[in-house]
mmCIF file with all atom_site columns, C-alpha atoms in Angstrom:
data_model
loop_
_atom_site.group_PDB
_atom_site.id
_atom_site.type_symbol
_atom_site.label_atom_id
_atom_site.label_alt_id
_atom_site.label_comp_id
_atom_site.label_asym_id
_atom_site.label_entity_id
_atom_site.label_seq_id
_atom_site.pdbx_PDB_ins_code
_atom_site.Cartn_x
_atom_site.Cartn_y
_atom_site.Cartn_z
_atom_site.occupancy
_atom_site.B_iso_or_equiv
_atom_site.pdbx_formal_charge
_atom_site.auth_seq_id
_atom_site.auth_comp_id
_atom_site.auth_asym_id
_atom_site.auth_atom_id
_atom_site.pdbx_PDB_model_num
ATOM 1   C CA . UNK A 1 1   ? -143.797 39.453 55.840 1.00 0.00 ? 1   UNK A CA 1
ATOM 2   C CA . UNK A 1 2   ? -144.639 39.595 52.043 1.00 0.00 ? 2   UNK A CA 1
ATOM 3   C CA . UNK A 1 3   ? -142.557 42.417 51.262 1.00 0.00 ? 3   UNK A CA 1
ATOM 4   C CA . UNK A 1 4   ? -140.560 45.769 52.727 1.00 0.00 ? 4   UNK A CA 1
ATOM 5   C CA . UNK A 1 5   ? -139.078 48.520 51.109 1.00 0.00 ? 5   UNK A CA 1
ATOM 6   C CA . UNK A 1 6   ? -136.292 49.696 53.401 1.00 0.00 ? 6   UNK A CA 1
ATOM 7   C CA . UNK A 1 7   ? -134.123 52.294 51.187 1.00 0.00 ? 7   UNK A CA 1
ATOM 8   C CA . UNK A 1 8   ? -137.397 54.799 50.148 1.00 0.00 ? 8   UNK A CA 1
ATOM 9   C CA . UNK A 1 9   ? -138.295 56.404 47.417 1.00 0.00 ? 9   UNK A CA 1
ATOM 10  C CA . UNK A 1 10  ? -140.188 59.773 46.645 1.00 0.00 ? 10  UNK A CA 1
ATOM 11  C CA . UNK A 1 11  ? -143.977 58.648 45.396 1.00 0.00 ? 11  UNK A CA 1
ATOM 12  C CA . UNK A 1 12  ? -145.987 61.248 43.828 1.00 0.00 ? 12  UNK A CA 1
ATOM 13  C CA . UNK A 1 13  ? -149.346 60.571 46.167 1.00 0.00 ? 13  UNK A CA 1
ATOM 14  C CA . UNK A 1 14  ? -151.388 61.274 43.198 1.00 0.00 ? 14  UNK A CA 1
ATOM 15  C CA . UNK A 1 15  ? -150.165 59.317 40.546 1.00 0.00 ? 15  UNK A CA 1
ATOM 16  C CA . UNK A 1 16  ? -148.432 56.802 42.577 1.00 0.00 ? 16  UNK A CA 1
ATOM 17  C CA . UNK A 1 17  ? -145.253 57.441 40.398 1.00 0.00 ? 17  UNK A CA 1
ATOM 18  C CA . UNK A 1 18  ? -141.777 58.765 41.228 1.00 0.00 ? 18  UNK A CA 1
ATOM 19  C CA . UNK A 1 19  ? -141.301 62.167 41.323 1.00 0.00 ? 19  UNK A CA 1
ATOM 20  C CA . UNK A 1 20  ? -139.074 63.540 39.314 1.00 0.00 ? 20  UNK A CA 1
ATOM 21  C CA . UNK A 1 21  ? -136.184 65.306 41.241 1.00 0.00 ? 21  UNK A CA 1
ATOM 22  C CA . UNK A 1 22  ? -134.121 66.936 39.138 1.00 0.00 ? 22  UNK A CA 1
ATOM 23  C CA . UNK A 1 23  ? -130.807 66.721 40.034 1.00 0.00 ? 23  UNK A CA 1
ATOM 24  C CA . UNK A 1 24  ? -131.744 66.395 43.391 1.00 0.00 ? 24  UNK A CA 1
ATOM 25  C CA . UNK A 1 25  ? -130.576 63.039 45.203 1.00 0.00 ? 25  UNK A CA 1
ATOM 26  C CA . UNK A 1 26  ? -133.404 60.677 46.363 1.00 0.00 ? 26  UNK A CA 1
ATOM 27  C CA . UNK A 1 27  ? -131.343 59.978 49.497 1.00 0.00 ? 27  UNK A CA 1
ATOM 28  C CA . UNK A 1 28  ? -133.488 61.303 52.386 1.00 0.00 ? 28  UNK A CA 1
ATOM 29  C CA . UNK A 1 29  ? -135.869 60.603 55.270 1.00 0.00 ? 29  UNK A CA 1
ATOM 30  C CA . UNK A 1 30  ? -138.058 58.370 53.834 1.00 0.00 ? 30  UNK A CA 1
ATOM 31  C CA . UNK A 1 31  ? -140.892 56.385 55.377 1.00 0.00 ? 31  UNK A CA 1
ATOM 32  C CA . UNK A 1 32  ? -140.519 52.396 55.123 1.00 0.00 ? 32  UNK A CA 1
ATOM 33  C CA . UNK A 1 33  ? -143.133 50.408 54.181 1.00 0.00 ? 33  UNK A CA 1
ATOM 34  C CA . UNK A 1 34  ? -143.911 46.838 54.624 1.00 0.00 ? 34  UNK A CA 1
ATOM 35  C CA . UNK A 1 35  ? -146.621 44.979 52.411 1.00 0.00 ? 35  UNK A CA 1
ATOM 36  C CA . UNK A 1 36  ? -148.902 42.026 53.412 1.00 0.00 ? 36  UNK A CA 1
ATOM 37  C CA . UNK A 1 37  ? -149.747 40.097 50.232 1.00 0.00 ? 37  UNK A CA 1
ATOM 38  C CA . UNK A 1 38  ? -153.441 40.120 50.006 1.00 0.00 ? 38  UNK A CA 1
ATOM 39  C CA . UNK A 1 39  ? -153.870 36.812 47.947 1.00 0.00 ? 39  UNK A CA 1
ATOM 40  C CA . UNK A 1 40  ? -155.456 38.272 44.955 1.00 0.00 ? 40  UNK A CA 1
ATOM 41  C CA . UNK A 1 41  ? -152.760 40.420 43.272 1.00 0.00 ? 41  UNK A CA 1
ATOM 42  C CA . UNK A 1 42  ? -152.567 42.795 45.661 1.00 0.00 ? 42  UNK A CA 1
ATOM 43  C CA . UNK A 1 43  ? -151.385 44.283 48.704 1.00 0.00 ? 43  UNK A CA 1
ATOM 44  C CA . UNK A 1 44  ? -151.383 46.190 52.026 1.00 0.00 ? 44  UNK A CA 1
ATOM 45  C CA . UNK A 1 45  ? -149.139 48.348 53.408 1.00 0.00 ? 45  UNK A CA 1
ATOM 46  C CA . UNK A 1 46  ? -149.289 47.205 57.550 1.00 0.00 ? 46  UNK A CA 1
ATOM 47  C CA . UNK A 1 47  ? -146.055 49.239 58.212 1.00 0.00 ? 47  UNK A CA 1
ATOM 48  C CA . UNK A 1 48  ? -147.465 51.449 61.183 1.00 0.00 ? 48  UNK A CA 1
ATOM 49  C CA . UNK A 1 49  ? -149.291 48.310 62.532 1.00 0.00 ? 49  UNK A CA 1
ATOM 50  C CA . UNK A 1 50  ? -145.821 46.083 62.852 1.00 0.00 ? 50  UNK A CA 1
ATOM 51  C CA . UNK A 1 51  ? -143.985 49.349 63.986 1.00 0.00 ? 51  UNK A CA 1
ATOM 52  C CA . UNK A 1 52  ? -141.625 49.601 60.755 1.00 0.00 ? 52  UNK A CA 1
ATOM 53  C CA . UNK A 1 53  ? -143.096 52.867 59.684 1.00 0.00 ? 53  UNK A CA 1
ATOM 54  C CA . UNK A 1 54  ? -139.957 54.886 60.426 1.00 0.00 ? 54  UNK A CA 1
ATOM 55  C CA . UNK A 1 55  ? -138.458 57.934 58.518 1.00 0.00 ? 55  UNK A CA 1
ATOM 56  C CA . UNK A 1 56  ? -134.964 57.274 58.069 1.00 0.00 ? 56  UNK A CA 1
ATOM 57  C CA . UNK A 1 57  ? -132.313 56.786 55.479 1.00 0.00 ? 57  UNK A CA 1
ATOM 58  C CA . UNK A 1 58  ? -132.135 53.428 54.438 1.00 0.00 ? 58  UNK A CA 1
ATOM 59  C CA . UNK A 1 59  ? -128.889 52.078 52.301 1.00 0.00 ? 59  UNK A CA 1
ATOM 60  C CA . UNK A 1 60  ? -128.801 48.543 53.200 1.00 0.00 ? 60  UNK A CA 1
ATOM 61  C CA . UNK A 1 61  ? -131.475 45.379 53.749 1.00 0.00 ? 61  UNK A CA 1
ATOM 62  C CA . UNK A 1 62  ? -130.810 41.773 54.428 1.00 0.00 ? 62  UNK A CA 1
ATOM 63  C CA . UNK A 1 63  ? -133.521 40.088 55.171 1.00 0.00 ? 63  UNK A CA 1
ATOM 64  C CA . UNK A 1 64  ? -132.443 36.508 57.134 1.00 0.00 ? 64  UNK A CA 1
ATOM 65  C CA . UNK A 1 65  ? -133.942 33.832 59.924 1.00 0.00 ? 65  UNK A CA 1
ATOM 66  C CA . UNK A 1 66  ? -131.631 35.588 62.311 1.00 0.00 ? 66  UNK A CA 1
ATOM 67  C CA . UNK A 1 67  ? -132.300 33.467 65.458 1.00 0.00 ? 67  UNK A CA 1
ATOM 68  C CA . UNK A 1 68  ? -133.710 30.102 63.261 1.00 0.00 ? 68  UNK A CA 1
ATOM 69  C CA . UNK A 1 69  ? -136.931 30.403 64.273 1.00 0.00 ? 69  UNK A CA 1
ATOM 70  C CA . UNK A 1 70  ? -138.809 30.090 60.503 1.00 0.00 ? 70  UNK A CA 1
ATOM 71  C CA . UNK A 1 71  ? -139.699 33.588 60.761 1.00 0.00 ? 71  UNK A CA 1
ATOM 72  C CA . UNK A 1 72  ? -138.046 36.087 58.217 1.00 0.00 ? 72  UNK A CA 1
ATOM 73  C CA . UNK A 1 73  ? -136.287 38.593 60.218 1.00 0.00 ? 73  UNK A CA 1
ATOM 74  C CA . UNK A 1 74  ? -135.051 42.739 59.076 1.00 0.00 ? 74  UNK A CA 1
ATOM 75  C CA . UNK A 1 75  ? -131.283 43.759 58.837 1.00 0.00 ? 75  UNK A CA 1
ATOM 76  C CA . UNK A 1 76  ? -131.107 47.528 58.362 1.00 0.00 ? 76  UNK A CA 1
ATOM 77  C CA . UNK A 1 77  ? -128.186 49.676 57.569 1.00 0.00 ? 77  UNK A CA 1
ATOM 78  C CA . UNK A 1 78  ? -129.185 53.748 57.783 1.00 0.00 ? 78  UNK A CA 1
ATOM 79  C CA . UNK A 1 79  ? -127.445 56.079 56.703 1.00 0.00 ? 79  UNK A CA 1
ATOM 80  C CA . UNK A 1 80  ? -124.649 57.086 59.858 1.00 0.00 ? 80  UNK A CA 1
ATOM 81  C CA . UNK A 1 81  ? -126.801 55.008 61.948 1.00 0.00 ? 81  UNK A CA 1
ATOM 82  C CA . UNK A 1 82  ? -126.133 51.719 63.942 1.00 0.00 ? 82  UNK A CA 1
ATOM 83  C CA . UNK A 1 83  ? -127.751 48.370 61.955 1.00 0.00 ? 83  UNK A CA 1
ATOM 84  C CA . UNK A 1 84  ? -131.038 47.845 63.165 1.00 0.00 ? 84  UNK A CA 1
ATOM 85  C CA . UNK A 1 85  ? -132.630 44.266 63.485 1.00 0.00 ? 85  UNK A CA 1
ATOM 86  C CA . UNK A 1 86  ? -136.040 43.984 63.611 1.00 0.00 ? 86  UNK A CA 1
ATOM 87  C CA . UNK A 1 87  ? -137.294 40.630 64.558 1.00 0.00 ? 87  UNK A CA 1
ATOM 88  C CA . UNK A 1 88  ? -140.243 39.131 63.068 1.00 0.00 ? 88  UNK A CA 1
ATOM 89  C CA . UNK A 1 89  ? -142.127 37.698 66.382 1.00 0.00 ? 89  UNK A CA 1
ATOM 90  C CA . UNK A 1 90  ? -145.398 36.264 64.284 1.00 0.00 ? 90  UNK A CA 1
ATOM 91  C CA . UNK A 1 91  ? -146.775 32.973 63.742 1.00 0.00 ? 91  UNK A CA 1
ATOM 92  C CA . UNK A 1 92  ? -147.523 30.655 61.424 1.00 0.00 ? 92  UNK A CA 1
ATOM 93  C CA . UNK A 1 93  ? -145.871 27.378 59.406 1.00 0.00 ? 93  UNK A CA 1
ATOM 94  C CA . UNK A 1 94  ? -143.163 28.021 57.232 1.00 0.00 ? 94  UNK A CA 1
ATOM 95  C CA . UNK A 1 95  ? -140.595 25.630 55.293 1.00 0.00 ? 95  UNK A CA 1
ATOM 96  C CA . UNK A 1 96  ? -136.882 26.096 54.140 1.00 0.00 ? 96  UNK A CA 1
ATOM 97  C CA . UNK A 1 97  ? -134.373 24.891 51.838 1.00 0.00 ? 97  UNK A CA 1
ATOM 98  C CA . UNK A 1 98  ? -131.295 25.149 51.078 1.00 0.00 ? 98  UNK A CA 1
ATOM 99  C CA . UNK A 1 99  ? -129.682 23.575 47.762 1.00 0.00 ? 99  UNK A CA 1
ATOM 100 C CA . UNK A 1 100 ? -126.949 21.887 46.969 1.00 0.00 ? 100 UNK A CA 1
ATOM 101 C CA . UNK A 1 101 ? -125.278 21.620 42.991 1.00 0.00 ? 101 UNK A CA 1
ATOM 102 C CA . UNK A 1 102 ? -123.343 18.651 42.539 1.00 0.00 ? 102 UNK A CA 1
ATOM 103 C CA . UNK A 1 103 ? -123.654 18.905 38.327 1.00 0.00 ? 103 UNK A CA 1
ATOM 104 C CA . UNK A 1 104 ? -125.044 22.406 38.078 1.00 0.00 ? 104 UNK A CA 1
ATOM 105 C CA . UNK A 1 105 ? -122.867 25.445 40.512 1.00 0.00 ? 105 UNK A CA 1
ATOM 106 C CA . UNK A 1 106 ? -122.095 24.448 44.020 1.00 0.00 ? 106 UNK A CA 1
ATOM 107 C CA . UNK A 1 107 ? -124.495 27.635 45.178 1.00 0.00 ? 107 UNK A CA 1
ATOM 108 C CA . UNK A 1 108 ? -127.360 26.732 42.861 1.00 0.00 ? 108 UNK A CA 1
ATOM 109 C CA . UNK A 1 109 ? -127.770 30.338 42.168 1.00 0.00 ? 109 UNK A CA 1
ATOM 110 C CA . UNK A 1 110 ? -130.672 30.023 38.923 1.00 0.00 ? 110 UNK A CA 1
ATOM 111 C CA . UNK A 1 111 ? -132.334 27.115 40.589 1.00 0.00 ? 111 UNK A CA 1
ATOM 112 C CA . UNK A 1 112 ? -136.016 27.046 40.819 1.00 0.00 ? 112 UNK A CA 1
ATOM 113 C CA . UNK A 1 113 ? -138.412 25.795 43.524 1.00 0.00 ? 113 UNK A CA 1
ATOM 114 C CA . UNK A 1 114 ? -142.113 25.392 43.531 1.00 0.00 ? 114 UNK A CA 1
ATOM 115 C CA . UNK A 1 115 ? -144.208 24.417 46.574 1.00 0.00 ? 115 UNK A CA 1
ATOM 116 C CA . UNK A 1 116 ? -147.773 23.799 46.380 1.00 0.00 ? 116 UNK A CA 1
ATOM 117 C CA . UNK A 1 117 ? -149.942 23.636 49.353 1.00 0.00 ? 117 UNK A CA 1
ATOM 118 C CA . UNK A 1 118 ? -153.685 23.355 49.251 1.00 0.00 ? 118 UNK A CA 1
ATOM 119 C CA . UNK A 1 119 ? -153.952 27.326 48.813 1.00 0.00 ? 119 UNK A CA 1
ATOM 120 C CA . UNK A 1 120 ? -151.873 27.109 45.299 1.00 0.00 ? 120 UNK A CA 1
ATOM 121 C CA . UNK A 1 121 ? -148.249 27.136 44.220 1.00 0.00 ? 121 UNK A CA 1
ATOM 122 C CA . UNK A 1 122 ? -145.415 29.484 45.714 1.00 0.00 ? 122 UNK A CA 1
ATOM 123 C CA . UNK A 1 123 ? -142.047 30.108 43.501 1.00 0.00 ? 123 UNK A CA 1
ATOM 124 C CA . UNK A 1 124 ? -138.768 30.959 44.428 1.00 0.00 ? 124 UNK A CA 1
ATOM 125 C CA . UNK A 1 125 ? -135.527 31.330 42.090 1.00 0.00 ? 125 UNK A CA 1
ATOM 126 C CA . UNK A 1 126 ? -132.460 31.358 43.641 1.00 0.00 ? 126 UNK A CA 1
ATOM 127 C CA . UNK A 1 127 ? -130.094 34.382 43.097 1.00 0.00 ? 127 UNK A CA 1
ATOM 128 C CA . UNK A 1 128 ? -126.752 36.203 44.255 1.00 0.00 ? 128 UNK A CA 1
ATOM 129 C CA . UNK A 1 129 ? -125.887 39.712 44.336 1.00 0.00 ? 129 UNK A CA 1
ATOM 130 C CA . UNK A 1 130 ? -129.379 40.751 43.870 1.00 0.00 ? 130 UNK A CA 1
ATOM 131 C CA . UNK A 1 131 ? -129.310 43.384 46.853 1.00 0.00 ? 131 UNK A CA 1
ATOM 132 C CA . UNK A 1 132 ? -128.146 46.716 46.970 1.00 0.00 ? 132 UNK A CA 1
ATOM 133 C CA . UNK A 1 133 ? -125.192 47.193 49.549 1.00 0.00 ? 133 UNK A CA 1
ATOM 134 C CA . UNK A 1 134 ? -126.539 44.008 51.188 1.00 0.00 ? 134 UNK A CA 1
ATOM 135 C CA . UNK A 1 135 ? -126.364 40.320 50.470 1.00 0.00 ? 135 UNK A CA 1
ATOM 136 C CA . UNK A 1 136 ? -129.755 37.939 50.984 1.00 0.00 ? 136 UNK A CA 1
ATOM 137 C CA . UNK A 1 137 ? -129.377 34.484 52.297 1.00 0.00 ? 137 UNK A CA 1
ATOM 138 C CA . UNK A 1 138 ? -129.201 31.667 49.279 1.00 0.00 ? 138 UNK A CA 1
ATOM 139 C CA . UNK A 1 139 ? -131.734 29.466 51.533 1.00 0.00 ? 139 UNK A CA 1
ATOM 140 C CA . UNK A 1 140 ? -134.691 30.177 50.223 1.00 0.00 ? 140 UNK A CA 1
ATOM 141 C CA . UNK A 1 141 ? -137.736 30.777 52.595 1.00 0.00 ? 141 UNK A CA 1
ATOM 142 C CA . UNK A 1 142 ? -141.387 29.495 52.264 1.00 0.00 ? 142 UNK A CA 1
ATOM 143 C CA . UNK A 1 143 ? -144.105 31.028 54.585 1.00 0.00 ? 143 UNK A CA 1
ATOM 144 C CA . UNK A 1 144 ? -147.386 28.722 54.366 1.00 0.00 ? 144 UNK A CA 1
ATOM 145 C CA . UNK A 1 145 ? -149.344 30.971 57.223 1.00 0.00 ? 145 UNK A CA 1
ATOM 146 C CA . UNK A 1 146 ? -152.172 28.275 58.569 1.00 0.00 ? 146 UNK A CA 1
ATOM 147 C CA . UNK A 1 147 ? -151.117 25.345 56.312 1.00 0.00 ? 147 UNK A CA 1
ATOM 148 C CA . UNK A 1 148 ? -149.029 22.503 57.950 1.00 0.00 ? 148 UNK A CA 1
ATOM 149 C CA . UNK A 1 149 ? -147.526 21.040 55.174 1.00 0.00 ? 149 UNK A CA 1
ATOM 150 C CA . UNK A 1 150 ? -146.602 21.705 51.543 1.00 0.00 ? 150 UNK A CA 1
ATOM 151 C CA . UNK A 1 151 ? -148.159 18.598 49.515 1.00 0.00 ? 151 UNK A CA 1
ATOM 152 C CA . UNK A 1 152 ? -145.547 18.894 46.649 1.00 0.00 ? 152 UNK A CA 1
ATOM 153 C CA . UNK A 1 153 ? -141.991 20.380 45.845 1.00 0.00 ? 153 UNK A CA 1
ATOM 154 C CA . UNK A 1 154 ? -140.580 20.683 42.702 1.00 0.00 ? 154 UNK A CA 1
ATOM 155 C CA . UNK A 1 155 ? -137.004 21.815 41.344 1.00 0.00 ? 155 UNK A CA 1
ATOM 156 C CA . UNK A 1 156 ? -135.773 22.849 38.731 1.00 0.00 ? 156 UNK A CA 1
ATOM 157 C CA . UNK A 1 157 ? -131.572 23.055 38.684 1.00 0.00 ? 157 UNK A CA 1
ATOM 158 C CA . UNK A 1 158 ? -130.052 25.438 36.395 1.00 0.00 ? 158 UNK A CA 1
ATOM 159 C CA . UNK A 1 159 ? -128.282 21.739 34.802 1.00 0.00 ? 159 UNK A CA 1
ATOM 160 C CA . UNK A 1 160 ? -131.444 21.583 33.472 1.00 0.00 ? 160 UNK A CA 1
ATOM 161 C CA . UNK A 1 161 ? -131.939 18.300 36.044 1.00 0.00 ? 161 UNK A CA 1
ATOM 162 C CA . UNK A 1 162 ? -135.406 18.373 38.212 1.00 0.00 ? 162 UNK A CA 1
ATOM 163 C CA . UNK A 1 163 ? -136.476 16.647 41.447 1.00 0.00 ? 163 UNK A CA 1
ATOM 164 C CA . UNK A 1 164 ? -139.733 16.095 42.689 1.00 0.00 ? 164 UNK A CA 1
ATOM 165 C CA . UNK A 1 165 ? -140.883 15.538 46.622 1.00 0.00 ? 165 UNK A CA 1
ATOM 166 C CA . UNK A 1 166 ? -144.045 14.600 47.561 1.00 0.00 ? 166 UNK A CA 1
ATOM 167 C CA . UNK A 1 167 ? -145.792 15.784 50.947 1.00 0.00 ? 167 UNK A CA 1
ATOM 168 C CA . UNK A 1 168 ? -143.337 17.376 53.685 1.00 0.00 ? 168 UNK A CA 1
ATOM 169 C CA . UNK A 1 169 ? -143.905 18.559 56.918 1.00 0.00 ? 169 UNK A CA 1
ATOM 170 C CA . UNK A 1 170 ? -144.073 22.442 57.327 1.00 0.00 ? 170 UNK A CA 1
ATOM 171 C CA . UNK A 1 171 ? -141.508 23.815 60.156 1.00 0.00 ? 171 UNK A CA 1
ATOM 172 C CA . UNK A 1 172 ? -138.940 22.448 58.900 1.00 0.00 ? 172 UNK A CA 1
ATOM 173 C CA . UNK A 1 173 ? -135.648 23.446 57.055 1.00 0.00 ? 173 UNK A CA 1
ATOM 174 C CA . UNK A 1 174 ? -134.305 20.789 54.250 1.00 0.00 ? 174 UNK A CA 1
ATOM 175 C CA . UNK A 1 175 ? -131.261 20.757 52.494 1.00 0.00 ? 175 UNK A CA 1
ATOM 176 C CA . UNK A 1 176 ? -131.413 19.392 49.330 1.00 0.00 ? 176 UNK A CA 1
ATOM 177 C CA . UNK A 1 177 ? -128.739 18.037 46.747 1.00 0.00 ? 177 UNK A CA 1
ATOM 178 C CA . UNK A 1 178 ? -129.009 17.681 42.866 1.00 0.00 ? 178 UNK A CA 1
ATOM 179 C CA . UNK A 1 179 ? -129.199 14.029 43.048 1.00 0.00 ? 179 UNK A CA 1
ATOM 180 C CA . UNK A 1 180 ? -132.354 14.441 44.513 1.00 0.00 ? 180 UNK A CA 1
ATOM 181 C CA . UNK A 1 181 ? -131.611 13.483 48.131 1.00 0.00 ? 181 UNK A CA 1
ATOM 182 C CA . UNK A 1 182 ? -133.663 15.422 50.732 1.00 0.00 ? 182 UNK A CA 1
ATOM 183 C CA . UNK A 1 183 ? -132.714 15.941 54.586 1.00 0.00 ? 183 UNK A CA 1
ATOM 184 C CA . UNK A 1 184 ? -134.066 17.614 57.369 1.00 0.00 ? 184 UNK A CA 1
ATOM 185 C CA . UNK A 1 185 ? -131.481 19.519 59.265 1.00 0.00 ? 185 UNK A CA 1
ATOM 186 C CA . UNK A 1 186 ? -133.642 21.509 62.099 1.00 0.00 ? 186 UNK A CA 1
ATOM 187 C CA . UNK A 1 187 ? -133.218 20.229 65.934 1.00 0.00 ? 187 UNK A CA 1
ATOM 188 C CA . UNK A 1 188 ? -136.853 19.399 65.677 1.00 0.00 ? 188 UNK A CA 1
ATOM 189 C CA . UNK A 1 189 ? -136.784 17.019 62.519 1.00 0.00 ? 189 UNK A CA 1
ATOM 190 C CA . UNK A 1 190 ? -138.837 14.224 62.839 1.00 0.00 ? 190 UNK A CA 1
ATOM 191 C CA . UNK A 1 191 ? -137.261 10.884 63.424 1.00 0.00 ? 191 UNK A CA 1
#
């Protein structure tokens, strides 16, 4: 999953932009989409292949590794409907971490991790509060599809501090602390 847009919005199918509504609310039915990242700036809507193509009104998203098992998994919340999970059942190699400030905030919410595998780097910043009626996870999620490993990690803690890993094993969940100690914490670490 690259990316899914579970509250809606009103697209004008000609222009691609937002319609203008008036003072009309843009709560409504609205068809979710989910996006597969093509790997050259752009992507593909594959909501009607992985069955997420459903008109309904969305007002909450979380998306989480619900049952641990690496793959990134929906929490809906519809409008006077029961939450919905949907759970991601695909394959492929993926890597976790979760990070621990000892100088910088306990949470290492502005922290910034790159992993490089032999297809190219992969970013993620960590942040707090950045959902709508929802809250994400603070361990931040790597999916590296075919690739077994990630050959380099880098962070960068909001102190200003960085630490550097060198080849890891993909499947895995770390936790990491600012004075750049790295642990595995899955069942299926390697010994």
């Amino acid at each position: 999953m690259d990316m899914f847009e579970g509250v809606g919005r009103r697209l004008d199918e000609t222009t691609g932009s937002l319609v203008s509504l008036g003072s009309h609310s843009l709560n409504g039915r609205e068809r979710k989409v989910l996006f597969r990242n093509n790997g050259d700036g752009t992507f593909t809507d594959v909501a009607f292949v992985n069955g997420v193509a459903r008109q309904e009104d969305g007002r909450g998203l979380t998306i989480l590794d619900y049952n641990n098992d690496g793959q990134m998994d929906l929490l809906l919340r519809n409008y006077k409907q029961p939450t919905q999970l949907l759970r991601n059942v695909g394959r492929g190699y993926w890597m976790e971490f979760k990070l621990v400030g000892t100088v910088s905030n306990r949470d290492a919410v502005g922290a910034k991790i790159r992993l490089r595998t032999s297809r190219g780097w992969q970013t993620r910043i960590v942040t707090a509060g950045s959902a709508y009626l929802s809250q994400q996870s603070l361990i931040q999620h790597f999916g590296l599809g075919a690739e077994n490993r990630a050959l380099e990690v880098a962070i960068t803690w909001p102190s200003g501090a960085t630490s550097h890993f060198g080849e890891l094993e993909g499947s895995h969940r770390f936790t990491v602390t600012e004075n750049s100690t790295i642990v595995c914490t899955d069942s299926a670490c390697p010994k």
